[in-house]
Coordinates of C-alpha atoms and ligand atoms in Angstrom, one line a residue:
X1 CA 22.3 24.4 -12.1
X2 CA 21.9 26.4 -15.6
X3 CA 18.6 27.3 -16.1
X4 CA 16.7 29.1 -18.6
X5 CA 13.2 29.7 -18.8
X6 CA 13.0 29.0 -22.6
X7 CA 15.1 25.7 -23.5
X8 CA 15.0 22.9 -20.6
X9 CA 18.3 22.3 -19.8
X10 CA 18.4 19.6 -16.3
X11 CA 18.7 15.9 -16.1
X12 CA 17.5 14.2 -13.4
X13 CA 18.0 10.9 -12.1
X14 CA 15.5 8.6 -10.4
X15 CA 16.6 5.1 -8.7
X16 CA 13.5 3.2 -8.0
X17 CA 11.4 4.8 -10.5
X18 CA 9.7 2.1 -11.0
X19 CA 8.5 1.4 -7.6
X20 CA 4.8 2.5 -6.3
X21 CA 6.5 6.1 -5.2
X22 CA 9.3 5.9 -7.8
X23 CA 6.2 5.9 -10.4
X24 CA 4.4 9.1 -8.7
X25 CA 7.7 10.9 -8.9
X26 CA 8.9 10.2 -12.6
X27 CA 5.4 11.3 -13.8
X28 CA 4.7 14.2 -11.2
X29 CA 8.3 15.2 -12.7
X30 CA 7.2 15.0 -16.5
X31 CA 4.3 17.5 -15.4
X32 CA 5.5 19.5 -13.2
X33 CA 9.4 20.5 -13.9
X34 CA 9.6 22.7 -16.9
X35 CA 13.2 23.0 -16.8
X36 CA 13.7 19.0 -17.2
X37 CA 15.6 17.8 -20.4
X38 CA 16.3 14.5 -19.6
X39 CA 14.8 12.3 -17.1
X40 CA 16.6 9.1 -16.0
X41 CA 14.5 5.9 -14.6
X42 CA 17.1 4.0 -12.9
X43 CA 15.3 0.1 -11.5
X44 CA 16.3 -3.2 -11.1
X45 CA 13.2 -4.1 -13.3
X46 CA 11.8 -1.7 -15.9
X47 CA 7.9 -1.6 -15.9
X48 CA 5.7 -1.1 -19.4
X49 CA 4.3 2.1 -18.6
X50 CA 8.0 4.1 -19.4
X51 CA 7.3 3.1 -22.9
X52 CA 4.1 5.4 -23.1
X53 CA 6.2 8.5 -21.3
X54 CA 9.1 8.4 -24.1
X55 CA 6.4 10.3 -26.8
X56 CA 6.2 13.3 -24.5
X57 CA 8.7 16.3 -25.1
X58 CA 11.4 15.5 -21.8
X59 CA 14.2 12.8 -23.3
X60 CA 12.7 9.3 -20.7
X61 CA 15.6 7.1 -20.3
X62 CA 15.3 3.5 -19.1
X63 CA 17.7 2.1 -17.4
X64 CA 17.9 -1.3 -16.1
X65 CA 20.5 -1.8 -13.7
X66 CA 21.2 -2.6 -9.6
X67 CA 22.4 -0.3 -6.9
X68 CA 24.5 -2.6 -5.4
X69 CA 26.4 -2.5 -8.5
X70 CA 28.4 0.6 -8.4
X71 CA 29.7 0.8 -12.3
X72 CA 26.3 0.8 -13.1
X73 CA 25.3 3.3 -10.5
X74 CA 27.8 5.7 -11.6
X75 CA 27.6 5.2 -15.8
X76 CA 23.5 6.4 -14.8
X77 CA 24.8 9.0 -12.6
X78 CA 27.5 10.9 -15.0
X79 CA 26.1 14.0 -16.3
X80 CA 23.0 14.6 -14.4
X81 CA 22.4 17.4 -12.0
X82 CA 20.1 16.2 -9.2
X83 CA 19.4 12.4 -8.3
X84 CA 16.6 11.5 -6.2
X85 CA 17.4 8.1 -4.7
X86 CA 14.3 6.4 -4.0
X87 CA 15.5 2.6 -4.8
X88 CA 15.3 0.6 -1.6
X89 CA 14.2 -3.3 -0.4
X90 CA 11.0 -2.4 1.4
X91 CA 10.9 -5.9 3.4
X92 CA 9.3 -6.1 6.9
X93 CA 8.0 -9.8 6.5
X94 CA 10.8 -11.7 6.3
X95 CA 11.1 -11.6 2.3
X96 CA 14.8 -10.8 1.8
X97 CA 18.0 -11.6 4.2
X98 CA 19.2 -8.8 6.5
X99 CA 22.3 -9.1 4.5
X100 CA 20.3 -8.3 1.1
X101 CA 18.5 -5.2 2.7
X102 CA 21.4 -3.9 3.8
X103 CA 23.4 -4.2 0.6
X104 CA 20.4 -2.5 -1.3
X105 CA 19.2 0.0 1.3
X106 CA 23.0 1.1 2.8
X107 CA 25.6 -0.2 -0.1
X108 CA 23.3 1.1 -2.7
X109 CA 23.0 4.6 -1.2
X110 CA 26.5 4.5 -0.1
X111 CA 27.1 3.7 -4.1
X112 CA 25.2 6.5 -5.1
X113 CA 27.0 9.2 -3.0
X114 CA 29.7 8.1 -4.4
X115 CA 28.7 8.2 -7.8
X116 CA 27.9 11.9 -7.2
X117 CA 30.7 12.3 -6.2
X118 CA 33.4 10.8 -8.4
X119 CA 30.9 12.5 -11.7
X120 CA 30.9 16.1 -10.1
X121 CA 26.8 15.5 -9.7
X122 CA 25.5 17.7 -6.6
X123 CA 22.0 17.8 -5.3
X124 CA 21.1 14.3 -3.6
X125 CA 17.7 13.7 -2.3
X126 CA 17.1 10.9 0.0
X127 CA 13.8 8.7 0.7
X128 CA 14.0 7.8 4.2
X129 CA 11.5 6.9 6.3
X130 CA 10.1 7.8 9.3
X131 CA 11.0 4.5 10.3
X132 CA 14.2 5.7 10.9
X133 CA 13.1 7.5 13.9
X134 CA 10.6 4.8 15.3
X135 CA 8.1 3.1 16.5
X136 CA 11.3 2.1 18.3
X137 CA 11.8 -1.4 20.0
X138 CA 10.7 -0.2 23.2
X139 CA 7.3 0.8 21.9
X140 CA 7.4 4.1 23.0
X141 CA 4.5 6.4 21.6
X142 CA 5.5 9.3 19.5
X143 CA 2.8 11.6 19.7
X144 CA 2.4 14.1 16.5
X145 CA 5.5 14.6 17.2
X146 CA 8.2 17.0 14.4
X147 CA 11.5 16.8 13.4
X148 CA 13.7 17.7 16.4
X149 CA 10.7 15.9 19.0
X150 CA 13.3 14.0 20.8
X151 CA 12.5 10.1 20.4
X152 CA 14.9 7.3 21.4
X153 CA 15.6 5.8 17.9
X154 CA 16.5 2.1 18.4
X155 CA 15.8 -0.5 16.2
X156 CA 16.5 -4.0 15.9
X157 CA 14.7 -4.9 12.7
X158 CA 17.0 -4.6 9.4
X159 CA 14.6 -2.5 7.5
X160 CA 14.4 0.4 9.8
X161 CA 18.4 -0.4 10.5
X162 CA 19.4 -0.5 6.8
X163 CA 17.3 2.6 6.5
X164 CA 18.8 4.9 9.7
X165 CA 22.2 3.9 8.2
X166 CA 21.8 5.1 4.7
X167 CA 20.1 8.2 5.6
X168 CA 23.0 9.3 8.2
X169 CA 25.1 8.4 5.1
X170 CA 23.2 10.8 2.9
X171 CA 23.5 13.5 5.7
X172 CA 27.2 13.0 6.4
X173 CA 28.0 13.8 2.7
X174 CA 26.7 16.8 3.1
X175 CA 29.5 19.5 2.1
X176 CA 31.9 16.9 0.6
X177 CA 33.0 18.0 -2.9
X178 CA 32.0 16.7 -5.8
X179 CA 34.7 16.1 -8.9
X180 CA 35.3 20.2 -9.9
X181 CA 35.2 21.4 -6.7
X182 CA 31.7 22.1 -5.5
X183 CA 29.7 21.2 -2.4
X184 CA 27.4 17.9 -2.6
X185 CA 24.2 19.1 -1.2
X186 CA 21.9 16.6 0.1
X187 CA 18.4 16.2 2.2
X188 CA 16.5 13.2 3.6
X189 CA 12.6 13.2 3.1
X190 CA 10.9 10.7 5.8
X191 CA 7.5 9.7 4.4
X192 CA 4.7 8.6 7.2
X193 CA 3.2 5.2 5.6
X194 CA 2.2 5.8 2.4
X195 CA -0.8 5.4 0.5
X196 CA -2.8 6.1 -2.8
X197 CA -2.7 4.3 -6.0
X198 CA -0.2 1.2 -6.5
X199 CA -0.3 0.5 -2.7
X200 CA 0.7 -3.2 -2.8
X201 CA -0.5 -3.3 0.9
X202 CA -3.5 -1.9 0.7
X203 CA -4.3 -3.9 -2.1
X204 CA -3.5 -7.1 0.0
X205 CA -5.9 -5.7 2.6
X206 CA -8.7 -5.4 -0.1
X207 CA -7.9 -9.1 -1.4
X208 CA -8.0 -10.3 2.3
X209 CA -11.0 -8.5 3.2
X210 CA -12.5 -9.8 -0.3
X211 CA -11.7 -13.6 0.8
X212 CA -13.7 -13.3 4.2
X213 CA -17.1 -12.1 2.2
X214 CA -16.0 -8.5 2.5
X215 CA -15.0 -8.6 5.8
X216 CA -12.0 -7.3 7.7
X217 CA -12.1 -7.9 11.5
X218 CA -10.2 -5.2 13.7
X219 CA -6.9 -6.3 15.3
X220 CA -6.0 -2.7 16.8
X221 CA -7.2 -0.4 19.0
X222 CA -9.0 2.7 17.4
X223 CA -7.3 5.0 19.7
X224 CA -3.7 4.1 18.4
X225 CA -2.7 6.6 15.6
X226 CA -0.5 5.5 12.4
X227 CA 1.0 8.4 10.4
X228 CA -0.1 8.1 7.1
X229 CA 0.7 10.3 3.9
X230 CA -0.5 10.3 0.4
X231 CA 2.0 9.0 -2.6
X232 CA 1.1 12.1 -4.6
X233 CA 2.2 15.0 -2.0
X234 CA 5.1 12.7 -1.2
X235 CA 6.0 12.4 -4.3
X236 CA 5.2 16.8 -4.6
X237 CA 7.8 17.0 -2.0
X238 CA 10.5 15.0 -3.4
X239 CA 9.8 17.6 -6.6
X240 CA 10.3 20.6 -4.6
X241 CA 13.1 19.4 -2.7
X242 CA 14.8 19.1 -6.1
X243 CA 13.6 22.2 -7.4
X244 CA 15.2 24.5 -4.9
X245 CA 18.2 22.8 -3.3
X246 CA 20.1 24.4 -5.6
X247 CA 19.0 28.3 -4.0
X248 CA 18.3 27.4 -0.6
X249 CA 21.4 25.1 0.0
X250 CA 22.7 26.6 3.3
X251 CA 19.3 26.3 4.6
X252 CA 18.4 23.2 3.4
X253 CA 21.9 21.0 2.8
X254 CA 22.0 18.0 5.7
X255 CA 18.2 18.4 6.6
X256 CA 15.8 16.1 7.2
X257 CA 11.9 16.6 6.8
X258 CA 8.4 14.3 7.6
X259 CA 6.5 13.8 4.8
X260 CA 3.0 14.9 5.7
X261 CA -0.8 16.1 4.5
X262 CA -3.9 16.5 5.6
X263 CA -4.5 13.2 6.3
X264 CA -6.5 12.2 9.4
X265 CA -5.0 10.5 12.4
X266 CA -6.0 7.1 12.9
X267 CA -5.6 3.9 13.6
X268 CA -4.1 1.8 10.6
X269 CA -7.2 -0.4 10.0
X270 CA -9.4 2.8 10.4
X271 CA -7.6 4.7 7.9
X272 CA -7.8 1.4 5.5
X273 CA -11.6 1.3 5.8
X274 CA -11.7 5.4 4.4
X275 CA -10.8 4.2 1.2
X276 CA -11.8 0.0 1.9
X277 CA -15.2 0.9 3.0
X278 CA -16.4 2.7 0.3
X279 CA -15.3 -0.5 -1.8
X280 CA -18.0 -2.5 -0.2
X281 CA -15.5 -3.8 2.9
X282 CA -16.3 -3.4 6.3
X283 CA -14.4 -3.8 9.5
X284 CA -15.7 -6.2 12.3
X285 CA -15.6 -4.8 15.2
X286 CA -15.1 -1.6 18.0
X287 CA -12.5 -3.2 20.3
X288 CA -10.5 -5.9 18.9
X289 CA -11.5 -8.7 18.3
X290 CA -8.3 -10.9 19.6
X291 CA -6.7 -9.9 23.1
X292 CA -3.5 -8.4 22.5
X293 CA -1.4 -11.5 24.1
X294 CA -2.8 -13.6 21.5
X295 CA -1.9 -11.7 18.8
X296 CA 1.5 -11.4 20.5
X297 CA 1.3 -15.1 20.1
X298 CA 0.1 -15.7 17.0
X299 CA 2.9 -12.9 15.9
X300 CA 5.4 -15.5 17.5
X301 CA 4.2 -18.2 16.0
X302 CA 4.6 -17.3 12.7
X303 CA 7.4 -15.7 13.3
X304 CA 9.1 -19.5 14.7
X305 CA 6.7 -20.9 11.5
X306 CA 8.7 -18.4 9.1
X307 CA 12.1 -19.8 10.7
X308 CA 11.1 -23.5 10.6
X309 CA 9.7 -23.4 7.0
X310 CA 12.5 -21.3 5.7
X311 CA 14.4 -24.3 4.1
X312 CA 11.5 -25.7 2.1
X313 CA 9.7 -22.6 1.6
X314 CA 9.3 -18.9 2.1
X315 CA 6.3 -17.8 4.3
X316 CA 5.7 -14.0 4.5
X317 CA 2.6 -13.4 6.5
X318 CA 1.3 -9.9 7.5
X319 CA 1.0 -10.5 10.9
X320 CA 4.8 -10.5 13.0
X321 CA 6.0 -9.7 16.0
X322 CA 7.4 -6.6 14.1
X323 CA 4.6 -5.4 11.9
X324 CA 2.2 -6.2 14.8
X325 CA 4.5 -3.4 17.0
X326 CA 4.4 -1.0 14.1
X327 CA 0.8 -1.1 13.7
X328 CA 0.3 -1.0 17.6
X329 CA 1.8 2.2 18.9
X330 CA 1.5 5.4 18.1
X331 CA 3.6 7.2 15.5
X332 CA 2.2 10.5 14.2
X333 CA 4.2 13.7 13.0
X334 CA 3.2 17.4 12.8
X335 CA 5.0 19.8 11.6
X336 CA 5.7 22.4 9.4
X337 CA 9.5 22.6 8.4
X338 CA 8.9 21.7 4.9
X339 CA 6.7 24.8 4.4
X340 CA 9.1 26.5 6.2
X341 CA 12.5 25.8 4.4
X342 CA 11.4 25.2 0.8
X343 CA 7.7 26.7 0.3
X344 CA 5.6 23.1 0.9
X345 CA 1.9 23.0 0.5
X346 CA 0.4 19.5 0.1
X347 CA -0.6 19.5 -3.6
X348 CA -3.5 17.1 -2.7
X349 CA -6.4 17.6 0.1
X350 CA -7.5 15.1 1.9
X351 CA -10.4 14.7 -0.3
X352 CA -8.5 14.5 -3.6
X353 CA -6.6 11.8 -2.3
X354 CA -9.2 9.9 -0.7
X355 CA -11.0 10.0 -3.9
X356 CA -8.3 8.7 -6.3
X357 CA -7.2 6.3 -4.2
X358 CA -10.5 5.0 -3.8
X359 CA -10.7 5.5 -7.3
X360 CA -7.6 2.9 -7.9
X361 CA -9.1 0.5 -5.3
X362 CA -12.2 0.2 -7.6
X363 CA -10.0 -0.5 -10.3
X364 CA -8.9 -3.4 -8.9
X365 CA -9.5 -7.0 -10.0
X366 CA -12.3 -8.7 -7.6
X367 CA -13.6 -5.4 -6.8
X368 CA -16.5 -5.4 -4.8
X369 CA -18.4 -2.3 -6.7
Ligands
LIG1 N1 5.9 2.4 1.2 C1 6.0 3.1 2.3 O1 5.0 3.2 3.1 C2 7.3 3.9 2.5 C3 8.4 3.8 1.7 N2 9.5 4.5 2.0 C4 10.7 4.4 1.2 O2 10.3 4.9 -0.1 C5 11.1 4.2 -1.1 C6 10.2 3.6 -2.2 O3 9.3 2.7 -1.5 P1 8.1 2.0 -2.3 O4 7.8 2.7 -3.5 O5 7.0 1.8 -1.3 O6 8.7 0.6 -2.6 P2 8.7 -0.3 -3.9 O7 9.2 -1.6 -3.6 O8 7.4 -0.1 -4.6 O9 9.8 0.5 -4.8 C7 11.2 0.4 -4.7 C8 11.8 0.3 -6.0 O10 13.2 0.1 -5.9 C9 13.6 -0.9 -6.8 N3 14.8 -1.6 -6.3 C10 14.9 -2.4 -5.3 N4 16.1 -2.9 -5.2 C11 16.8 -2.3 -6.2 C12 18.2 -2.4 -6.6 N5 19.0 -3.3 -6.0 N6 18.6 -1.7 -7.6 C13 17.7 -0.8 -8.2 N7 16.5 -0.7 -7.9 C14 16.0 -1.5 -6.9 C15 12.4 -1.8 -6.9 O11 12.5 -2.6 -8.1 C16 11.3 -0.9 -6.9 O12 10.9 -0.5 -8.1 C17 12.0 3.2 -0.4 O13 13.3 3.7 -0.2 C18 11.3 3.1 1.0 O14 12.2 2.7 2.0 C19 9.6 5.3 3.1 C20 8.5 5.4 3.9 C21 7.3 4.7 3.7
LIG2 C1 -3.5 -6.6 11.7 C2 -2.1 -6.4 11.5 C3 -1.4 -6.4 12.9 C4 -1.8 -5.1 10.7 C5 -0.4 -5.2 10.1 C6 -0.2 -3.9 9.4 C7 1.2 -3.8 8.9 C8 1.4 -4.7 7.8 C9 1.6 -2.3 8.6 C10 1.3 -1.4 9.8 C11 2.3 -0.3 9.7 C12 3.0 -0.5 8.4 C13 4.3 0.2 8.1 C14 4.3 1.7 8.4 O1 3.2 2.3 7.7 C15 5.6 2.4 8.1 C16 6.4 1.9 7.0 C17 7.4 2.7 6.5 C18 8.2 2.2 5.5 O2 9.3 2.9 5.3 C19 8.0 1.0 4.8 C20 6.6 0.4 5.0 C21 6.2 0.5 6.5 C22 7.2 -0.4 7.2 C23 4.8 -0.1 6.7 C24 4.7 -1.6 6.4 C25 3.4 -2.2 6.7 C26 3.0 -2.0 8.2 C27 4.0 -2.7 9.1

């Protein structure tokens, strides 16, 4: 990559820019990349807020287009230097076909490697997930566990499939040349579950909790810990990553990293009512409230409902036998490798992203407070 401290000189390209974490990196970028001439917001839809970002001294491009499409993938790709590919079908309710998440989440990145390819671009960053590694069908625990804790990653669902596919894609073009004859150099970041500001999820929770007179009523055991990360630090990461794959390339070329914080551990719900709770929500409840074979049935259930009801119309509750096994065991990471191979230091504590998230949670309409 050219640089120069004076006159910014880099494009970058973002797929998914639009998204909840797409949005956290296209503005953390615009703040905190000096050398950045041109940023590129690649998404199948375009969102208002770009419009307010193209006054600012970095060239914003907009560009509406599909992954799945690969002319379009590659006209967005020619000429820049790094793309992050964050564009994905985040589906574990039964929104999309298997077929559609695969085409987006493994057809899209397999489009965009090849993009980089065939337009001599050379630094790929990859979101994963750390559903790529589990909670795997078996339900085994993965206790705070780090990058080369060995885990037996088998999945059945086509989210965490479409997702361990693409990313071994990502990793597998590591070292392949580009068009002029240099290495493609690529990473995979694999972010806990997010949170923080735009969290559609949480923001169902609050709605949920808001329908049952500010209730919420505990479904999971307190002692099972979800990994959780804030949007900004993942988003901090992404920004780093980008920032020195070019110097550290033998180190960090093919590598995969958690996305972590300071976070607490704790259960799902628990780590909800942290930001939930000061909103005026509170959960029912020390032990759950339902036995765990009756949420196993009422999982199935809607599951068989989902099936039955699929002709006429699409339901998408939370509860499935597959969120309801992603919520139930234990998958936490700790470790340090990104501060080891690239310098990372959460950008947010704890209580910085506590507070904006609860922040964005007051924001919202039917708020309690
Ligand atoms: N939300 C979470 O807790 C986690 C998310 N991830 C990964 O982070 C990435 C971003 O996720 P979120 O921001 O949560 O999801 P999101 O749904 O908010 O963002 C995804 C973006 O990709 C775009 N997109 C979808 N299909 C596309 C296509 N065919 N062509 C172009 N753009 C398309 C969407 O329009 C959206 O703006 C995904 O790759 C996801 O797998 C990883 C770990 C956890
Ligand atoms: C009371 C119910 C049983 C609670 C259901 C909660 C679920 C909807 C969520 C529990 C765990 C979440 C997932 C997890 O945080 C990891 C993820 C990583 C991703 O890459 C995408 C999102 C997700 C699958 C996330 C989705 C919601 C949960 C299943």
């Amino acid at each position: 990559m050219a640089e120069s401290a004076q006159v910014p000189t880099l494009v970058y390209l973002v797929t998914g820019g639009c998204g909840f974490l797409g949005e956290h990196i296209v503005r953390m970028l615009l703040e905190r990349e000096p050398r950045l001439r041109e940023l590129r917001v690649f998404d199948l839809h375009l969102s208002p807020w770009l419009e307010e970002l193209q006054t600012g001294p970095v060239q914003v491009t907009a560009i509406q287009g599909d992954v799945t499409q690969a002319h379009q993938v590659t006209a967005a790709v020619a000429g820049s230097h790094v793309v992050i590919h964050t564009a994905g079908l985040v589906d574990v309710f039964g929104k999309a076909s298997p077929k559609t998440i695969h085409q987006v989440n493994v057809q899209g990145t397999q489009n965009v490697i090849e993009a980089c390819i065939r337009t001599g671009t050379q630094f790929l960053i990859y979101t994963s997930s750390m559903e790529v590694v589990g909670p795997n069908v078996k339900g085994h625990p993965f206790y705070r566990g780090n990058e080369d804790t060995p885990y037996e990653a088998v999945h059945r669902h086509p989210y965490p499939c479409s997702k361990a596919l693409a990313e071994q894609l990502v990793l597998e073009a590591n070292g392949r040349k580009v068009n002029g004859g240099l290495p493609l150099v690529t990473c995979a970041l694999r972010p806990t579950g997010i949170y923080g500001e735009g969290h559609q999820i949480m923001r169902d929770f609050y709605n949920q909790g808001l329908r049952f007179g500010g209730r919420l009523f505990r479904a999971i055991p307190a002692s099972v810990e979800h990994g959780r990360v804030y949007v900004g630090n993942v988003a901090w990461m992404h920004v780093l990553v980008a920032r020195e794959l070019e110097q550290r390339a033998a180190l960090m070329g093919g590598q995969v990293y958690f996305c972590y914080d300071k976070s607490p551990y704790k259960s799902y719900e628990d780590f909800n009512m942290e930001f939930l709770g000061p909103c005026g929500l509170r959960l029912i409840g020390t032990h759950p409230l339902l036995p765990y074979w009756l949420l196993v049935l009422l999982a199935t259930l809607n599951a068989l409902l989902q099936w039955l009801l699929r002709p006429l119309v699409l339901y998408t509750p939370l509860l499935n036998p597959y969120t309801l096994a992603m919520a139930n065991t234990t998958f936490t990471v700790s470790t340090n490798k990104a501060q080891r191979h690239f310098g990372y230091k959460p950008l947010f504590s704890w209580e910085e992203s506590k507070a904006r998230t609860i922040l964005w949670v007051q924001t919202l309409e039917g708020s309690a407070r």
